[in-house]
Each structure stands twice: as structure tokens, then as C-alpha cells.
Short mmCIF file of N, CA and C in Angstrom, two decimals:
data_model
loop_
_atom_site.label_atom_id
_atom_site.label_comp_id
_atom_site.label_asym_id
_atom_site.label_seq_id
_atom_site.Cartn_x
_atom_site.Cartn_y
_atom_site.Cartn_z
N UNK A 863 0.82 -1.18 0.00
CA UNK A 863 0.00 0.00 0.00
C UNK A 863 0.87 1.26 0.00
N UNK A 864 1.89 1.29 0.86
CA UNK A 864 2.80 2.43 0.93
C UNK A 864 3.74 2.45 -0.27
N UNK A 865 4.08 1.32 -0.80
CA UNK A 865 5.07 1.25 -1.87
C UNK A 865 4.52 1.77 -3.21
N UNK A 866 3.23 1.68 -3.43
CA UNK A 866 2.66 2.15 -4.70
C UNK A 866 2.79 3.67 -4.87
N UNK A 867 2.42 4.50 -3.88
CA UNK A 867 2.63 5.94 -4.03
C UNK A 867 4.12 6.31 -4.15
N UNK A 868 4.96 5.60 -3.41
CA UNK A 868 6.39 5.86 -3.48
C UNK A 868 6.91 5.53 -4.88
N UNK A 869 6.46 4.45 -5.45
CA UNK A 869 6.87 4.07 -6.80
C UNK A 869 6.42 5.11 -7.82
N UNK A 870 5.22 5.63 -7.68
CA UNK A 870 4.72 6.66 -8.59
C UNK A 870 5.53 7.96 -8.47
N UNK A 871 5.90 8.32 -7.25
CA UNK A 871 6.71 9.53 -7.04
C UNK A 871 8.09 9.35 -7.68
N UNK A 872 8.68 8.19 -7.47
CA UNK A 872 10.00 7.93 -8.06
C UNK A 872 9.94 7.91 -9.58
N UNK A 873 8.90 7.34 -10.12
CA UNK A 873 8.73 7.31 -11.58
C UNK A 873 8.57 8.73 -12.12
N UNK A 874 7.79 9.53 -11.42
CA UNK A 874 7.61 10.92 -11.85
C UNK A 874 8.90 11.71 -11.78
N UNK A 875 9.69 11.51 -10.74
CA UNK A 875 10.97 12.21 -10.61
C UNK A 875 11.95 11.78 -11.70
N UNK A 876 11.96 10.50 -12.03
CA UNK A 876 12.88 10.05 -13.07
C UNK A 876 12.48 10.60 -14.44
N UNK A 877 11.19 10.72 -14.69
CA UNK A 877 10.74 11.33 -15.95
C UNK A 877 11.11 12.80 -16.01
N UNK A 878 10.96 13.49 -14.90
CA UNK A 878 11.31 14.91 -14.83
C UNK A 878 12.81 15.11 -15.04
N UNK A 879 13.62 14.24 -14.45
CA UNK A 879 15.07 14.35 -14.61
C UNK A 879 15.48 14.11 -16.06
N UNK A 880 14.92 13.11 -16.70
CA UNK A 880 15.30 12.84 -18.09
C UNK A 880 14.85 13.96 -19.01
N UNK A 881 13.71 14.59 -18.71
CA UNK A 881 13.25 15.72 -19.50
C UNK A 881 14.19 16.91 -19.33
N UNK A 882 14.62 17.16 -18.09
CA UNK A 882 15.55 18.26 -17.81
C UNK A 882 16.88 18.01 -18.49
N UNK A 883 17.37 16.79 -18.47
CA UNK A 883 18.64 16.46 -19.12
C UNK A 883 18.53 16.67 -20.62
N UNK A 884 17.41 16.32 -21.21
CA UNK A 884 17.23 16.49 -22.65
C UNK A 884 17.18 17.97 -23.02
N UNK A 885 16.60 18.79 -22.16
CA UNK A 885 16.51 20.21 -22.44
C UNK A 885 17.89 20.86 -22.43
N UNK A 886 18.80 20.39 -21.57
CA UNK A 886 20.11 21.01 -21.47
C UNK A 886 21.19 20.22 -22.21
N UNK A 887 20.83 19.27 -23.02
CA UNK A 887 21.82 18.44 -23.70
C UNK A 887 22.70 19.27 -24.63
N UNK A 888 22.15 20.24 -25.32
CA UNK A 888 22.94 21.07 -26.22
C UNK A 888 23.72 22.12 -25.47
N UNK A 889 23.33 22.43 -24.27
CA UNK A 889 23.98 23.47 -23.51
C UNK A 889 25.40 23.13 -23.11
N UNK A 890 25.69 21.87 -22.88
CA UNK A 890 27.04 21.50 -22.46
C UNK A 890 28.07 21.82 -23.53
N UNK A 891 27.68 21.82 -24.78
CA UNK A 891 28.64 22.12 -25.83
C UNK A 891 29.00 23.61 -25.84
N UNK A 892 28.25 24.43 -25.14
CA UNK A 892 28.52 25.86 -25.08
C UNK A 892 29.28 26.24 -23.80
N UNK A 893 29.74 25.26 -23.05
CA UNK A 893 30.49 25.50 -21.82
C UNK A 893 31.90 24.93 -21.95
N UNK A 894 32.81 25.51 -21.18
CA UNK A 894 34.18 25.00 -21.11
C UNK A 894 34.40 24.35 -19.75
N UNK A 895 35.00 23.18 -19.76
CA UNK A 895 35.27 22.49 -18.51
C UNK A 895 36.76 22.46 -18.20
N UNK A 896 37.58 22.77 -19.19
CA UNK A 896 39.02 22.96 -19.00
C UNK A 896 39.51 23.87 -20.12
N UNK A 897 40.64 24.52 -19.90
CA UNK A 897 41.14 25.51 -20.85
C UNK A 897 42.42 25.06 -21.53
N UNK A 898 42.60 25.51 -22.77
CA UNK A 898 43.84 25.33 -23.51
C UNK A 898 44.91 26.15 -22.79
N UNK A 899 46.02 25.54 -22.48
CA UNK A 899 47.03 26.19 -21.64
C UNK A 899 48.01 27.07 -22.42
N UNK A 900 48.45 26.60 -23.57
CA UNK A 900 49.49 27.31 -24.30
C UNK A 900 48.88 28.32 -25.26
N UNK A 901 49.58 29.43 -25.52
CA UNK A 901 49.07 30.43 -26.47
C UNK A 901 48.81 29.82 -27.84
N UNK A 902 47.75 30.28 -28.46
CA UNK A 902 47.34 29.80 -29.77
C UNK A 902 47.54 30.93 -30.78
N UNK A 903 48.03 30.63 -31.99
CA UNK A 903 48.28 31.68 -32.98
C UNK A 903 47.00 32.44 -33.34
N UNK A 904 47.07 33.75 -33.22
CA UNK A 904 45.92 34.61 -33.51
C UNK A 904 45.47 34.46 -34.96
N UNK A 905 46.41 34.24 -35.87
CA UNK A 905 46.09 34.14 -37.29
C UNK A 905 45.21 32.93 -37.60
N UNK A 906 45.24 31.92 -36.74
CA UNK A 906 44.44 30.71 -36.98
C UNK A 906 43.02 30.80 -36.43
N UNK A 907 42.73 31.85 -35.67
CA UNK A 907 41.40 32.00 -35.06
C UNK A 907 40.50 32.79 -36.01
N UNK A 908 39.37 32.20 -36.35
CA UNK A 908 38.40 32.85 -37.24
C UNK A 908 37.47 33.75 -36.43
N UNK A 909 36.92 33.22 -35.36
CA UNK A 909 36.07 34.02 -34.47
C UNK A 909 36.04 33.39 -33.08
N UNK A 910 35.46 34.11 -32.16
CA UNK A 910 35.34 33.62 -30.79
C UNK A 910 33.91 33.81 -30.31
N UNK A 911 33.59 33.07 -29.26
CA UNK A 911 32.27 33.17 -28.66
C UNK A 911 32.43 32.97 -27.16
N UNK A 912 31.81 33.83 -26.39
CA UNK A 912 31.85 33.65 -24.94
C UNK A 912 30.91 32.52 -24.55
N UNK A 913 31.28 31.80 -23.49
CA UNK A 913 30.42 30.72 -23.03
C UNK A 913 29.15 31.29 -22.41
N UNK A 914 28.17 30.44 -22.24
CA UNK A 914 26.89 30.87 -21.69
C UNK A 914 27.04 31.33 -20.24
N UNK A 915 26.13 32.16 -19.80
CA UNK A 915 26.19 32.73 -18.45
C UNK A 915 26.02 31.67 -17.37
N UNK A 916 25.36 30.56 -17.68
CA UNK A 916 25.09 29.55 -16.65
C UNK A 916 26.14 28.45 -16.60
N UNK A 917 27.25 28.61 -17.31
CA UNK A 917 28.34 27.63 -17.25
C UNK A 917 29.09 27.79 -15.93
N UNK A 918 29.66 26.70 -15.44
CA UNK A 918 30.39 26.77 -14.17
C UNK A 918 31.66 27.59 -14.29
N UNK A 919 32.33 27.53 -15.44
CA UNK A 919 33.53 28.32 -15.69
C UNK A 919 33.26 29.32 -16.81
N UNK A 920 33.50 30.60 -16.57
CA UNK A 920 33.39 31.54 -17.69
C UNK A 920 34.56 31.30 -18.64
N UNK A 921 34.28 31.22 -19.90
CA UNK A 921 35.34 30.95 -20.86
C UNK A 921 35.03 31.54 -22.22
N UNK A 922 35.97 31.32 -23.13
CA UNK A 922 35.84 31.78 -24.51
C UNK A 922 36.09 30.58 -25.40
N UNK A 923 35.23 30.39 -26.39
CA UNK A 923 35.42 29.30 -27.35
C UNK A 923 35.99 29.91 -28.62
N UNK A 924 37.23 29.53 -28.94
CA UNK A 924 37.89 30.02 -30.15
C UNK A 924 37.66 29.02 -31.26
N UNK A 925 37.23 29.48 -32.42
CA UNK A 925 37.03 28.61 -33.57
C UNK A 925 38.15 28.87 -34.57
N UNK A 926 38.82 27.80 -35.00
CA UNK A 926 39.96 27.93 -35.89
C UNK A 926 39.53 27.86 -37.35
N UNK A 927 40.47 28.13 -38.23
CA UNK A 927 40.21 28.05 -39.67
C UNK A 927 39.77 26.66 -40.08
N UNK A 928 40.27 25.65 -39.40
CA UNK A 928 39.91 24.26 -39.73
C UNK A 928 38.63 23.80 -39.04
N UNK A 929 38.02 24.69 -38.27
CA UNK A 929 36.75 24.35 -37.62
C UNK A 929 36.88 23.76 -36.23
N UNK A 930 38.09 23.70 -35.71
CA UNK A 930 38.27 23.20 -34.35
C UNK A 930 37.79 24.25 -33.36
N UNK A 931 37.27 23.79 -32.25
CA UNK A 931 36.82 24.68 -31.19
C UNK A 931 37.70 24.46 -29.98
N UNK A 932 38.27 25.55 -29.48
CA UNK A 932 39.21 25.49 -28.37
C UNK A 932 38.70 26.37 -27.24
N UNK A 933 38.66 25.82 -26.05
CA UNK A 933 38.25 26.59 -24.88
C UNK A 933 39.46 27.32 -24.31
N UNK A 934 39.27 28.59 -23.99
CA UNK A 934 40.36 29.39 -23.44
C UNK A 934 39.85 30.24 -22.28
N UNK A 935 40.77 30.56 -21.39
CA UNK A 935 40.46 31.38 -20.22
C UNK A 935 40.45 32.85 -20.63
N UNK A 936 39.34 33.56 -20.46
CA UNK A 936 39.26 34.96 -20.90
C UNK A 936 40.12 35.91 -20.08
N UNK A 937 40.69 35.45 -18.98
CA UNK A 937 41.53 36.30 -18.13
C UNK A 937 43.01 36.24 -18.50
N UNK A 938 43.38 35.34 -19.42
CA UNK A 938 44.78 35.18 -19.82
C UNK A 938 45.11 36.21 -20.91
N UNK A 939 46.32 36.74 -20.87
CA UNK A 939 46.71 37.82 -21.78
C UNK A 939 46.58 37.46 -23.26
N UNK A 940 47.03 36.26 -23.66
CA UNK A 940 46.98 35.93 -25.08
C UNK A 940 45.55 35.80 -25.58
N UNK A 941 44.63 35.40 -24.70
CA UNK A 941 43.21 35.31 -25.09
C UNK A 941 42.62 36.72 -25.19
N UNK A 942 42.99 37.59 -24.27
CA UNK A 942 42.53 38.98 -24.33
C UNK A 942 42.98 39.65 -25.63
N UNK A 943 44.20 39.33 -26.08
CA UNK A 943 44.71 39.91 -27.33
C UNK A 943 43.91 39.41 -28.53
N UNK A 944 43.57 38.14 -28.53
CA UNK A 944 42.77 37.58 -29.63
C UNK A 944 41.39 38.25 -29.65
N UNK A 945 40.77 38.38 -28.49
CA UNK A 945 39.44 39.00 -28.41
C UNK A 945 39.51 40.44 -28.91
N UNK A 946 40.51 41.19 -28.44
CA UNK A 946 40.64 42.59 -28.87
C UNK A 946 40.86 42.69 -30.37
N UNK A 947 41.67 41.79 -30.92
CA UNK A 947 41.94 41.80 -32.35
C UNK A 947 40.68 41.47 -33.15
N UNK A 948 39.93 40.48 -32.72
CA UNK A 948 38.71 40.09 -33.44
C UNK A 948 37.64 41.17 -33.31
N UNK A 949 37.57 41.84 -32.15
CA UNK A 949 36.63 42.95 -31.99
C UNK A 949 37.00 44.11 -32.90
N UNK A 950 38.30 44.36 -33.03
CA UNK A 950 38.77 45.41 -33.94
C UNK A 950 38.43 45.06 -35.38
N UNK A 951 38.61 43.80 -35.75
CA UNK A 951 38.25 43.35 -37.10
C UNK A 951 36.77 43.59 -37.39
N UNK A 952 35.91 43.28 -36.40
CA UNK A 952 34.47 43.49 -36.57
C UNK A 952 34.15 44.97 -36.78
N UNK A 953 34.82 45.82 -36.00
CA UNK A 953 34.61 47.26 -36.09
C UNK A 953 35.03 47.79 -37.46
N UNK A 954 36.18 47.33 -37.95
CA UNK A 954 36.68 47.81 -39.23
C UNK A 954 35.83 47.33 -40.41
N UNK A 955 35.31 46.12 -40.32
CA UNK A 955 34.52 45.59 -41.44
C UNK A 955 33.11 46.17 -41.48
N UNK A 956 32.59 46.66 -40.35
CA UNK A 956 31.24 47.22 -40.36
C UNK A 956 31.23 48.69 -40.78
N UNK A 957 32.38 49.33 -40.76
CA UNK A 957 32.45 50.76 -41.15
C UNK A 957 32.78 50.93 -42.60
#
């Protein structure tokens, strides 16, 4: 008698969890969980994108000419230089 309501609650919770996981499945690809340590050549970076606000680590995703995506720490000097350079490129091409 007691086990039936408990089983229904557990079943409902497992359905809710799987639905929540499915909703955020694409979100993990927009987060960085570790950063590239060594400086990356600025000439090979096509564009950058900041990670989502709800990621555990704030980061920058650098996309290379070959389509590779590299996570980088936005507080490191070489990453700041790439961001500044790409922002300058955007400014110059829109004017």
C-alpha cells in the first residue's frame, strides 16, 4: 500500500530528470570544462564566442580556420589579445 505511491513519485521524478537532461543536452557544448594552456596563434582564429552565463567556468570558445573549437580562459593575456583583435576586425569591417 505504501510502496505504490512511493513508486509513482520515483517514476515521476525520473521522468522529470530525463526531460531536464534532454533540455540542457545542447547546452554542455557551449560551456568550457578545462582551458587550452598554451598560447594559440591569432592568425588561426576565425572568431570567438563567450560561453553561456550559466556555465560553471566563464570561458571563450575560439574557432579555428579548420573548424576546431578550443576553450580558453578569458583572463589570460593571449586570449585577451585575440578578443581585442577580433573585436577590432568586426569594427573595421562594419564601417
